[in-house]
Coordinates of C-alpha atoms and ligand atoms in Angstrom, one line a residue:
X1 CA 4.3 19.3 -19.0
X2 CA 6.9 16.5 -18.8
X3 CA 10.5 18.4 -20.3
X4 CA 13.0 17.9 -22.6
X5 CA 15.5 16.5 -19.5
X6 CA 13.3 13.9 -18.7
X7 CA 12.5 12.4 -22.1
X8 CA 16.7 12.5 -22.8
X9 CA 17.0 10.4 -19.5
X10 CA 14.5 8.5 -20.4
X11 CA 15.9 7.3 -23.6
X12 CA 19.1 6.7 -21.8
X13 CA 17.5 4.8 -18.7
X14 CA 16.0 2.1 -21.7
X15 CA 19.6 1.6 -22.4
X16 CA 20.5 0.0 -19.0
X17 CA 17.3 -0.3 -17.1
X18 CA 14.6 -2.5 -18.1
X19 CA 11.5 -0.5 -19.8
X20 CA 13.6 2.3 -17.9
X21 CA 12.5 1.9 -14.7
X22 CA 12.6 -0.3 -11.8
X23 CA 9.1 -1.5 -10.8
X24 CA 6.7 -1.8 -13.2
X25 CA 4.1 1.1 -11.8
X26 CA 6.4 3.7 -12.1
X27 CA 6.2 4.2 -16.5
X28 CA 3.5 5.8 -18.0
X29 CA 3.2 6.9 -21.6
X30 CA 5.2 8.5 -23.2
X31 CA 7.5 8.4 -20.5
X32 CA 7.6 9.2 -16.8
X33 CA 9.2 12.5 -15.4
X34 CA 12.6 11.8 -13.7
X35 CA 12.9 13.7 -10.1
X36 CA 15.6 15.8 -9.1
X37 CA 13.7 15.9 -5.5
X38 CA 11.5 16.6 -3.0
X39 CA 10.2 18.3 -0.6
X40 CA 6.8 18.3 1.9
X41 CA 3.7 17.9 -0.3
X42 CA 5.9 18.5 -3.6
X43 CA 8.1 16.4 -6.0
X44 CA 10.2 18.4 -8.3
X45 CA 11.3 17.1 -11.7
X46 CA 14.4 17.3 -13.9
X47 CA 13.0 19.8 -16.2
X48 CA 12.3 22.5 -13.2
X49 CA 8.2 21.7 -13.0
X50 CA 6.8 21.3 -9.7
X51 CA 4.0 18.5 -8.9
X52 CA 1.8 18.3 -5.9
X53 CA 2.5 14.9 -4.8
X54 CA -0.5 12.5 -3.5
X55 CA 1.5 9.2 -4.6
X56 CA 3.9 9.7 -1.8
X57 CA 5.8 7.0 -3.0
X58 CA 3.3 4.8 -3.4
X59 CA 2.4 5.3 0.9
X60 CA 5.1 5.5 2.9
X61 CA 5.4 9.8 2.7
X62 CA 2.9 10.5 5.1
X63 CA 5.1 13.0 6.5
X64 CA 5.8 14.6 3.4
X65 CA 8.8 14.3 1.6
X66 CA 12.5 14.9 3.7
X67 CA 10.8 15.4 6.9
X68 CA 13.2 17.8 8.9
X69 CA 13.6 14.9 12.1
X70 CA 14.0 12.2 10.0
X71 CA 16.6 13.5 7.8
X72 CA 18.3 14.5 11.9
X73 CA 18.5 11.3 13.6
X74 CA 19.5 9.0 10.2
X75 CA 22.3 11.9 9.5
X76 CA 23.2 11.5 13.5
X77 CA 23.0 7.6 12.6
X78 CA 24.8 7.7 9.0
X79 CA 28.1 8.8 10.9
X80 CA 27.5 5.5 13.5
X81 CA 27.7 3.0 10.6
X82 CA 25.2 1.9 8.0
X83 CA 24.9 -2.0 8.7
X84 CA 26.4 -4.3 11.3
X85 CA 25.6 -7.6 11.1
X86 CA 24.8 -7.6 14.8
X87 CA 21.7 -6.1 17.0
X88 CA 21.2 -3.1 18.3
X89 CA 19.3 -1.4 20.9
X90 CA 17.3 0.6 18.3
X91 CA 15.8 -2.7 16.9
X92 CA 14.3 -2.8 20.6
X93 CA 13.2 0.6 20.9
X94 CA 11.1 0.2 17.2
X95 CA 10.2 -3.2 17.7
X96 CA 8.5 -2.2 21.5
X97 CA 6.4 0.8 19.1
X98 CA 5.2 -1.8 17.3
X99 CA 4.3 -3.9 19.6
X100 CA 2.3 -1.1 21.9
X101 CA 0.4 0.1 18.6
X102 CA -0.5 -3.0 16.5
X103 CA -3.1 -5.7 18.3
X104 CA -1.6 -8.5 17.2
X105 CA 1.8 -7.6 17.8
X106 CA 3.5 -9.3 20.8
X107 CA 6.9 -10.3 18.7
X108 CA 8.5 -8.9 15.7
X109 CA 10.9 -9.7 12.7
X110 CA 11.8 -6.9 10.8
X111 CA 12.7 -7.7 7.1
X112 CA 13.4 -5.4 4.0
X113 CA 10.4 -5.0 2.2
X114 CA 6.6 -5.9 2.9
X115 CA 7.1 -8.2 0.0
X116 CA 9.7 -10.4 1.9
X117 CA 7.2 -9.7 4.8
X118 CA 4.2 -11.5 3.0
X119 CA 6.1 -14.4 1.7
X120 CA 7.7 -14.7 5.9
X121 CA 4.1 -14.6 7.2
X122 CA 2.9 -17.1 4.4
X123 CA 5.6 -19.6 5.2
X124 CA 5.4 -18.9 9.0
X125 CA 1.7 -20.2 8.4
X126 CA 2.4 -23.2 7.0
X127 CA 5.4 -23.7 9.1
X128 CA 3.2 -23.5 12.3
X129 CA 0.2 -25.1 10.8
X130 CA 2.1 -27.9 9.2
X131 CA -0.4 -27.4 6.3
X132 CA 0.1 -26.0 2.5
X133 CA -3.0 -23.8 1.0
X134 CA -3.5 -20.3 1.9
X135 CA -6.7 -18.3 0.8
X136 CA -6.1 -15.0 -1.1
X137 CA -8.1 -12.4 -2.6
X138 CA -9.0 -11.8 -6.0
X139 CA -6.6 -8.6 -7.2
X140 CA -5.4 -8.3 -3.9
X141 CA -1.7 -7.3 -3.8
X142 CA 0.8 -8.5 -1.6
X143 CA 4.1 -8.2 -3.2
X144 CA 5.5 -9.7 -6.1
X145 CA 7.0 -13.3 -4.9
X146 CA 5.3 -17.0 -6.4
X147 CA 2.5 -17.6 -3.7
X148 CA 0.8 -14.9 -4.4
X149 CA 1.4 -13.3 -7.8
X150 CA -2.1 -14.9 -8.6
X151 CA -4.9 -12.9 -9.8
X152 CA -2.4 -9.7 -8.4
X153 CA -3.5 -6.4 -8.3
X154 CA -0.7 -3.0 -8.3
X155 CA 1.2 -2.9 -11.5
X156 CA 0.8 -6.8 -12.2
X157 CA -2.9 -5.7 -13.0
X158 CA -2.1 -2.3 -14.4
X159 CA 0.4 -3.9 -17.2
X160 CA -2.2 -6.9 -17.7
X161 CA -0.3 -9.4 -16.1
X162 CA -2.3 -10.6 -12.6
X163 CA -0.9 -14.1 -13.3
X164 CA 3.1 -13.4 -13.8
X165 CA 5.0 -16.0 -16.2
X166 CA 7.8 -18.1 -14.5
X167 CA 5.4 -19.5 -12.2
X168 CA 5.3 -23.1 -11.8
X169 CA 1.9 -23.9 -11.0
X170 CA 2.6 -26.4 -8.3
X171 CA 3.5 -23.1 -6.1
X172 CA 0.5 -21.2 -7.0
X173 CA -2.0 -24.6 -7.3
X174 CA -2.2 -24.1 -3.2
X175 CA -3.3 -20.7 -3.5
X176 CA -7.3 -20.7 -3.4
X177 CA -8.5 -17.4 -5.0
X178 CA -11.9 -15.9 -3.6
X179 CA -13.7 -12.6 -4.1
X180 CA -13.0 -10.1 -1.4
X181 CA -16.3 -9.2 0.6
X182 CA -18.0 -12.3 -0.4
X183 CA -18.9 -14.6 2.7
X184 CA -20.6 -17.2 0.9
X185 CA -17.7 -17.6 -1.3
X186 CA -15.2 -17.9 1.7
X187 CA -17.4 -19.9 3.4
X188 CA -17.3 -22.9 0.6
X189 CA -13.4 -22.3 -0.2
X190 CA -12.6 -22.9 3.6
X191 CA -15.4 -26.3 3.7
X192 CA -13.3 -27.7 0.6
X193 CA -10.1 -27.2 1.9
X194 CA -10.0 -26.9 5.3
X195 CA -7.9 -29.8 6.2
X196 CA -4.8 -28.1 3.8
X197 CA -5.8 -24.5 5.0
X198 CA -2.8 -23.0 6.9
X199 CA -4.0 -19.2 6.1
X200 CA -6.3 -16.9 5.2
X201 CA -4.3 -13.0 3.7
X202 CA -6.3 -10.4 3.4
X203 CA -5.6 -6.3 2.7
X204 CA -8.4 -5.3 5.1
X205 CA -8.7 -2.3 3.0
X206 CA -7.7 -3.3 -1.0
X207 CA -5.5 -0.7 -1.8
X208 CA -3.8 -2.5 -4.8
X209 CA -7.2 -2.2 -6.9
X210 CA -7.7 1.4 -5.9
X211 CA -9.5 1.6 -3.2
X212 CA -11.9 -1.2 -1.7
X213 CA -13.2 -1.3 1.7
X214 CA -14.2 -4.2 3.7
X215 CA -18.2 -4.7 4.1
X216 CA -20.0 -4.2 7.5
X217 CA -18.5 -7.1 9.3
X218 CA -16.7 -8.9 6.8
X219 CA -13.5 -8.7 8.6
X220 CA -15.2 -9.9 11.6
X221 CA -16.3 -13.1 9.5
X222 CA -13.1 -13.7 8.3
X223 CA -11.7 -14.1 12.1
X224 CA -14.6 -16.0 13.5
X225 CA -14.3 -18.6 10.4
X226 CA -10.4 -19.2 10.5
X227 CA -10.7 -19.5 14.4
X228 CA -13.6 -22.2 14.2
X229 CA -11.5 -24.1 11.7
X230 CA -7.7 -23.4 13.0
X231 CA -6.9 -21.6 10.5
X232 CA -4.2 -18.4 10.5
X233 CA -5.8 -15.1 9.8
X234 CA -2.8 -13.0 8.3
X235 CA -3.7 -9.3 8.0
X236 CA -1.4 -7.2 5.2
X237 CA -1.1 -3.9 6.8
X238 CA 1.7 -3.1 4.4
X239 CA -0.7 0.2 3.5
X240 CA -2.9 0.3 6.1
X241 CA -0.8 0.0 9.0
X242 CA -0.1 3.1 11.1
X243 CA -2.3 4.7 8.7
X244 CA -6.0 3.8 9.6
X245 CA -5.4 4.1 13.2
X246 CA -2.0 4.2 15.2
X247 CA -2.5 0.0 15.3
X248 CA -3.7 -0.2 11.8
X249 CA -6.5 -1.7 10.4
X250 CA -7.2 -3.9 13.5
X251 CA -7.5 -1.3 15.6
X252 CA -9.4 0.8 13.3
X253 CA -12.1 -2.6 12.8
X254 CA -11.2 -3.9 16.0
X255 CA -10.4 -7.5 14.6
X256 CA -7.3 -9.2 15.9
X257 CA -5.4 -11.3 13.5
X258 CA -2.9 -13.8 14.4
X259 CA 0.2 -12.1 12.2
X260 CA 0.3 -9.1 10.3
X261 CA 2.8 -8.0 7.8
X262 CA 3.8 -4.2 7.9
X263 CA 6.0 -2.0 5.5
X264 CA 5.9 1.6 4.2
X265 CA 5.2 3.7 6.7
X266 CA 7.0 1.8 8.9
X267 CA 10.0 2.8 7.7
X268 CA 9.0 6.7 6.8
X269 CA 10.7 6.3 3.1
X270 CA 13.5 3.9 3.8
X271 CA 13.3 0.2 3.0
X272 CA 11.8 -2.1 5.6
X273 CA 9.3 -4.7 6.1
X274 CA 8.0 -6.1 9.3
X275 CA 6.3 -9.4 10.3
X276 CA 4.5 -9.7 13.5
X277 CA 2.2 -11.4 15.4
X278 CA 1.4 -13.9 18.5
X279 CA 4.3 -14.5 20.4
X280 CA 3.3 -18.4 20.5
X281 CA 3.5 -18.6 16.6
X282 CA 6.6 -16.1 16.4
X283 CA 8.3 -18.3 18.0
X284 CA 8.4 -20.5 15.4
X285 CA 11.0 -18.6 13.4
X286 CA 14.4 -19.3 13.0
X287 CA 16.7 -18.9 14.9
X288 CA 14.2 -20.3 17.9
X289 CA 11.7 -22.6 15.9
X290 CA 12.1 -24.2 12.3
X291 CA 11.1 -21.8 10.0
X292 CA 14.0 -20.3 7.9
X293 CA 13.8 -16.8 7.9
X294 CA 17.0 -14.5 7.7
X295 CA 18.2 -10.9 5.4
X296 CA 22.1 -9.4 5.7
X297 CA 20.1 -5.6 6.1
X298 CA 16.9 -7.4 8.6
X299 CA 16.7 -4.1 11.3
X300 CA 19.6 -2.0 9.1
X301 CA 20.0 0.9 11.4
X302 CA 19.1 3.5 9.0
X303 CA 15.3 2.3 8.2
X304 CA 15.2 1.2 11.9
X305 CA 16.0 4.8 12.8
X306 CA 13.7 6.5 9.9
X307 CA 11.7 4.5 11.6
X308 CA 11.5 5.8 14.9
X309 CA 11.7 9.3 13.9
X310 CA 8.6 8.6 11.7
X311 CA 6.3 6.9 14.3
X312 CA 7.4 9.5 17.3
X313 CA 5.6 12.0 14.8
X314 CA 2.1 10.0 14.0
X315 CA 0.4 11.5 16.7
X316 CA -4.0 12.0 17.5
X317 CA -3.1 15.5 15.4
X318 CA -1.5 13.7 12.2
X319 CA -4.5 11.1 12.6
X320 CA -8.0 13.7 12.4
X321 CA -5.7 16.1 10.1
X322 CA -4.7 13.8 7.0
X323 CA -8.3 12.2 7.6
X324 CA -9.9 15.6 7.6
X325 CA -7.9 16.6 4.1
X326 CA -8.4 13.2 2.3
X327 CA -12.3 13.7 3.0
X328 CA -12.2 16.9 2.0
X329 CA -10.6 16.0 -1.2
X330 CA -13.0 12.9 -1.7
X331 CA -16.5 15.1 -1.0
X332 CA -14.9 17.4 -3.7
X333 CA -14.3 14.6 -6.0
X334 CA -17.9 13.4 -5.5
X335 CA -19.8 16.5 -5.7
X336 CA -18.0 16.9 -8.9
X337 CA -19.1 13.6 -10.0
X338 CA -22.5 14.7 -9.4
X339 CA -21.9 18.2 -11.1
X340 CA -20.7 17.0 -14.3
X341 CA -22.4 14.0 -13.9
X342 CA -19.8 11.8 -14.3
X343 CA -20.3 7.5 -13.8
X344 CA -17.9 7.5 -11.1
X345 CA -18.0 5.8 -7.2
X346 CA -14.9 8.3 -5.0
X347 CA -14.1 6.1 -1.9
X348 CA -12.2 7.1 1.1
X349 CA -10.5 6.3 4.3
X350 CA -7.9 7.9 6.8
X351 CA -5.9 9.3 4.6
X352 CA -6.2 7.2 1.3
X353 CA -8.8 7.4 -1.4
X354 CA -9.5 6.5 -5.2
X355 CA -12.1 7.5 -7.6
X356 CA -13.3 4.9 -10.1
X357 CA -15.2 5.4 -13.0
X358 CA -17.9 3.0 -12.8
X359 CA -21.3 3.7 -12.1
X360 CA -21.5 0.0 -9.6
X361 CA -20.0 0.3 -6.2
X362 CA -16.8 -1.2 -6.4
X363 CA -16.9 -4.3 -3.9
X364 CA -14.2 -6.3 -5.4
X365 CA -11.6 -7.1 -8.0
X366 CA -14.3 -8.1 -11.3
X367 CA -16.2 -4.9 -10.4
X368 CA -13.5 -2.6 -10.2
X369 CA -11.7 -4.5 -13.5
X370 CA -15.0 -2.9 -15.0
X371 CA -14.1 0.4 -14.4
X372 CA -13.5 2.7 -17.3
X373 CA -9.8 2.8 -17.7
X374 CA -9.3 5.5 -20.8
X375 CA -11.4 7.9 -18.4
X376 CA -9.2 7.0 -15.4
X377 CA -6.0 7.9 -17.9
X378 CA -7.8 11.5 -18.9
X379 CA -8.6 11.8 -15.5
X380 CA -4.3 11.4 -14.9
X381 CA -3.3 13.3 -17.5
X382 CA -5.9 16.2 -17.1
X383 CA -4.6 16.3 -13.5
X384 CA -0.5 16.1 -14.9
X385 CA -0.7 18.9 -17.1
X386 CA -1.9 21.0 -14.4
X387 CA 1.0 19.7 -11.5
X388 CA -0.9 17.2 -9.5
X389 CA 1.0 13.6 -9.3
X390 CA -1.3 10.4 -8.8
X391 CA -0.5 7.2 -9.2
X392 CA -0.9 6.9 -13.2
X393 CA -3.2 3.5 -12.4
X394 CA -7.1 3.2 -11.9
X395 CA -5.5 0.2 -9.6
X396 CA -3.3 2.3 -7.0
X397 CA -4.6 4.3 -4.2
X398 CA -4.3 8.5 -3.2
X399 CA -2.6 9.3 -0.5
X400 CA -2.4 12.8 1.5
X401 CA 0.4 13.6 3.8
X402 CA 0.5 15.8 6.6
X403 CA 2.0 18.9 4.4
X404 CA -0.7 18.9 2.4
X405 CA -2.3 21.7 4.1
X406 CA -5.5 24.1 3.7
X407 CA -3.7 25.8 0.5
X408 CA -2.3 22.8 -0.9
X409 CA -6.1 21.8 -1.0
X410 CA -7.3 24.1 -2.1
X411 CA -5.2 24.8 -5.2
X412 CA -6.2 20.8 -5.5
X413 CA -9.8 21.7 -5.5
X414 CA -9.8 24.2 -8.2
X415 CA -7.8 22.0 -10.6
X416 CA -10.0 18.9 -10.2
X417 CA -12.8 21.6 -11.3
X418 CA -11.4 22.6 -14.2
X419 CA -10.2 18.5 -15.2
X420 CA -13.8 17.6 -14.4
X421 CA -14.8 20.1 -16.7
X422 CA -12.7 18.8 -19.6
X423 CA -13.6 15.5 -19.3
X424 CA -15.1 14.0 -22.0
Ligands
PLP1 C1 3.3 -2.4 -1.2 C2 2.6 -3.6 -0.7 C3 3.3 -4.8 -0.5 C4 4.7 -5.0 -1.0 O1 5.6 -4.2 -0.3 P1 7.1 -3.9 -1.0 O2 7.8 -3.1 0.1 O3 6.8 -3.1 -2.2 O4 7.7 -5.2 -1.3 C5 2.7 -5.9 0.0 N1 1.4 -5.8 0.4 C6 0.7 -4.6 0.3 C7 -0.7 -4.6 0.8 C8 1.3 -3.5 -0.3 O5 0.6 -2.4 -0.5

């Protein structure tokens, strides 16, 4: 169990750092373990305990932690310099495996988080389109800036605050809220406001409410309806990018948006954030169109290298293996289910997945908000006690990396049979 260490440096972090910690999803009760490091599948804490890791940071470790080549070219780059100020040639070189992977990708701007990514793609929109509103998804997440902290899922729903305070609501009055996988309901949204509508934003796969995936052609819809009305189709592949497919989500549903943001992965653990789409609406950016867009650390050689290094290793192998263990670990999850009979729906896909326990398929933010959240936090703590690490929310995602191998799993297996068990 959480130690001694980490309770002291808890009690000091309070001190200096806001509820101790620095984003919201990261405190649980009584108090999170602090980490001394990590390493492939594991995270180690303070205290000396061990935890198999499938929060990965929240995504971007699908390597595993300190993967070897990583840690090779950003030391080889750490002796270069850290920042410049000016381009360099590895901006090209990432910014062309971007562009060869993701659909949608002929130009890119690389920013510092997918956060400042969102809010670039959200203003590109409106930029281009000359119009205001933008469509969003109930308890879809994509960052934490004003247009979109509405009806928010990640830790703004976990801490009971979707709709954050110090939001005027003349910023968030253009935001139009629908519910994800609901055609009728986009269908009327886009009739009533089509002549202000500069964007629809969608997660194609909701990984901010655990784990939602798209209906049968829903995606689909959403492109044929923006492009009979001119309006922007904005895909966040912040999680799903590079993880669904080696072009994301669009490749994996073959439906081409006209900008996508990216993050996470993308940088294999460092900070970065990408924006990137058709070259005719890129173009629209500063410094060669009128939209503002600029960040002192935009292409910082150190994530731009991480970067590099952590594509070059994402390749057909990475793709069926971490698919292959996440399935394993969701069939587990639902046999279980059925075992102990359990009201719970396990969902799944490439290498993410999230139990909920509810006995509706969870189709969107109000059914998923229905979900039993004191079983969810058993479910967590069961799993804590005996070294597994998952995101301590009903409303984050699972992630497996690539070092989670056949062992790994199978130690995983046997402790979610004895937490099933104990569950009340
Ligand atoms: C994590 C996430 C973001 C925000 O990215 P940050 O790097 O945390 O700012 C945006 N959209 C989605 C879908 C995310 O999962």
């Amino acid at each position: 169990m959480i130690g001694e260490k980490s309770k002291q440096l808890f009690d000091e972090a309070k001190k200096y750092l806001v509820g101790g910690v620095n984003s919201p999803v990261r405190y649980f009760k009584p108090y999170p373990f602090f980490v001394e490091k990590a390493k492939d599948c594991f995270l180690y804490d303070v205290d000396g305990n061990r935890y198999i890791d499938y929060c990965l940071a929240y995504g971007p470790m699908v390597l595993g932690h300190a993967n070897e080549l990583v840690i090779k070219e950003v030391e080889e780059q750490l002796y270069k310099g850290f920042a410049y100020g000016c381009p360099t040639e590895k901006e090209i070189i990432l910014a062309k495996e971007v562009v060869n992977r993701v659909p949608c990708a002929e130009m890119v701007r690389f920013v510092n988080s997918g956060t400042e990514a969102t809010l670039s793609a959200i203003r590109l929109a409106r930029g281009y389109t000359n119009k205001k509103k933008i469509i969003k998804f109930d308890g879809a997440y994509h960052g934490a800036h004003d247009y979109v902290l509405v009806k928010s899922g990640s830790g703004a729903l976990t801490h009971g605050i979707p709709n954050s305070a110090g939001i005027p609501e003349e910023v968030t009055k253009n935001t139009i809220l629908v519910p994800f996988n609901d055609e009728d309901k986009v269908k009327k949204a886009v009739e009533e406001n089509k002549e202000d509508l500069a964007a629809i934003i969608v997660e194609p796969v909701m990984g901010n409410v655990g784990c939602i995936l798209p209906k049968d052609g829903f995606l689909q819809f959403l492109r044929e309806i923006t492009e009979e009305n001119d309006i922007l189709l904005i895909f966040d592949e912040v999680i799903t990018g590079f993880r669904l497919a080696r072009g994301g989500a669009q490749e994996y549903y073959n439906v081409v948006p006209d900008l996508a943001t990216l993050g996470k992965i993308l940088g294999g653990g460092f900070p970065i954030g990408a924006l990137v789409g058709k070259k005719e609406i890129m173009e629209h950016l500063s410094p060669l169109g009128n939209v503002y867009q600029a960040g002192t650390f935009n292409g910082n050689p150190i994530s731009i290298t991480a970067g590099i290094a952590t594509l070059k290793q994402l390749d057909d192998n990475f793709y069926k293996k971490t698919e292959k263990s996440a399935e394993i670990l969701a069939n587990t999850l639902r046999e279980l289910v059925d075992k102990y009979n359990i009201k719970a729906k396990v969902y799944q896909i490439a290498s993410m997945f999230q139990i909920y326990f509810n006995n509706k398929e969870v189709i969107n933010y109000e059914i998923a908000k229905q979900s039993d959240i004191n079983k969810f936090i058993e479910y967590f703590y069961n799993l804590l006690k005996r070294n597994i690490f998952i995101p301590p929310s009903q409303f984050e995602c699972c992630f497996v990396s690539i070092k989670h191998n056949d062992e790994i799993l199978n130690q995983t297996i046997n402790i979610f049979e004895e937490v099933f068990k104990e569950l009340k």
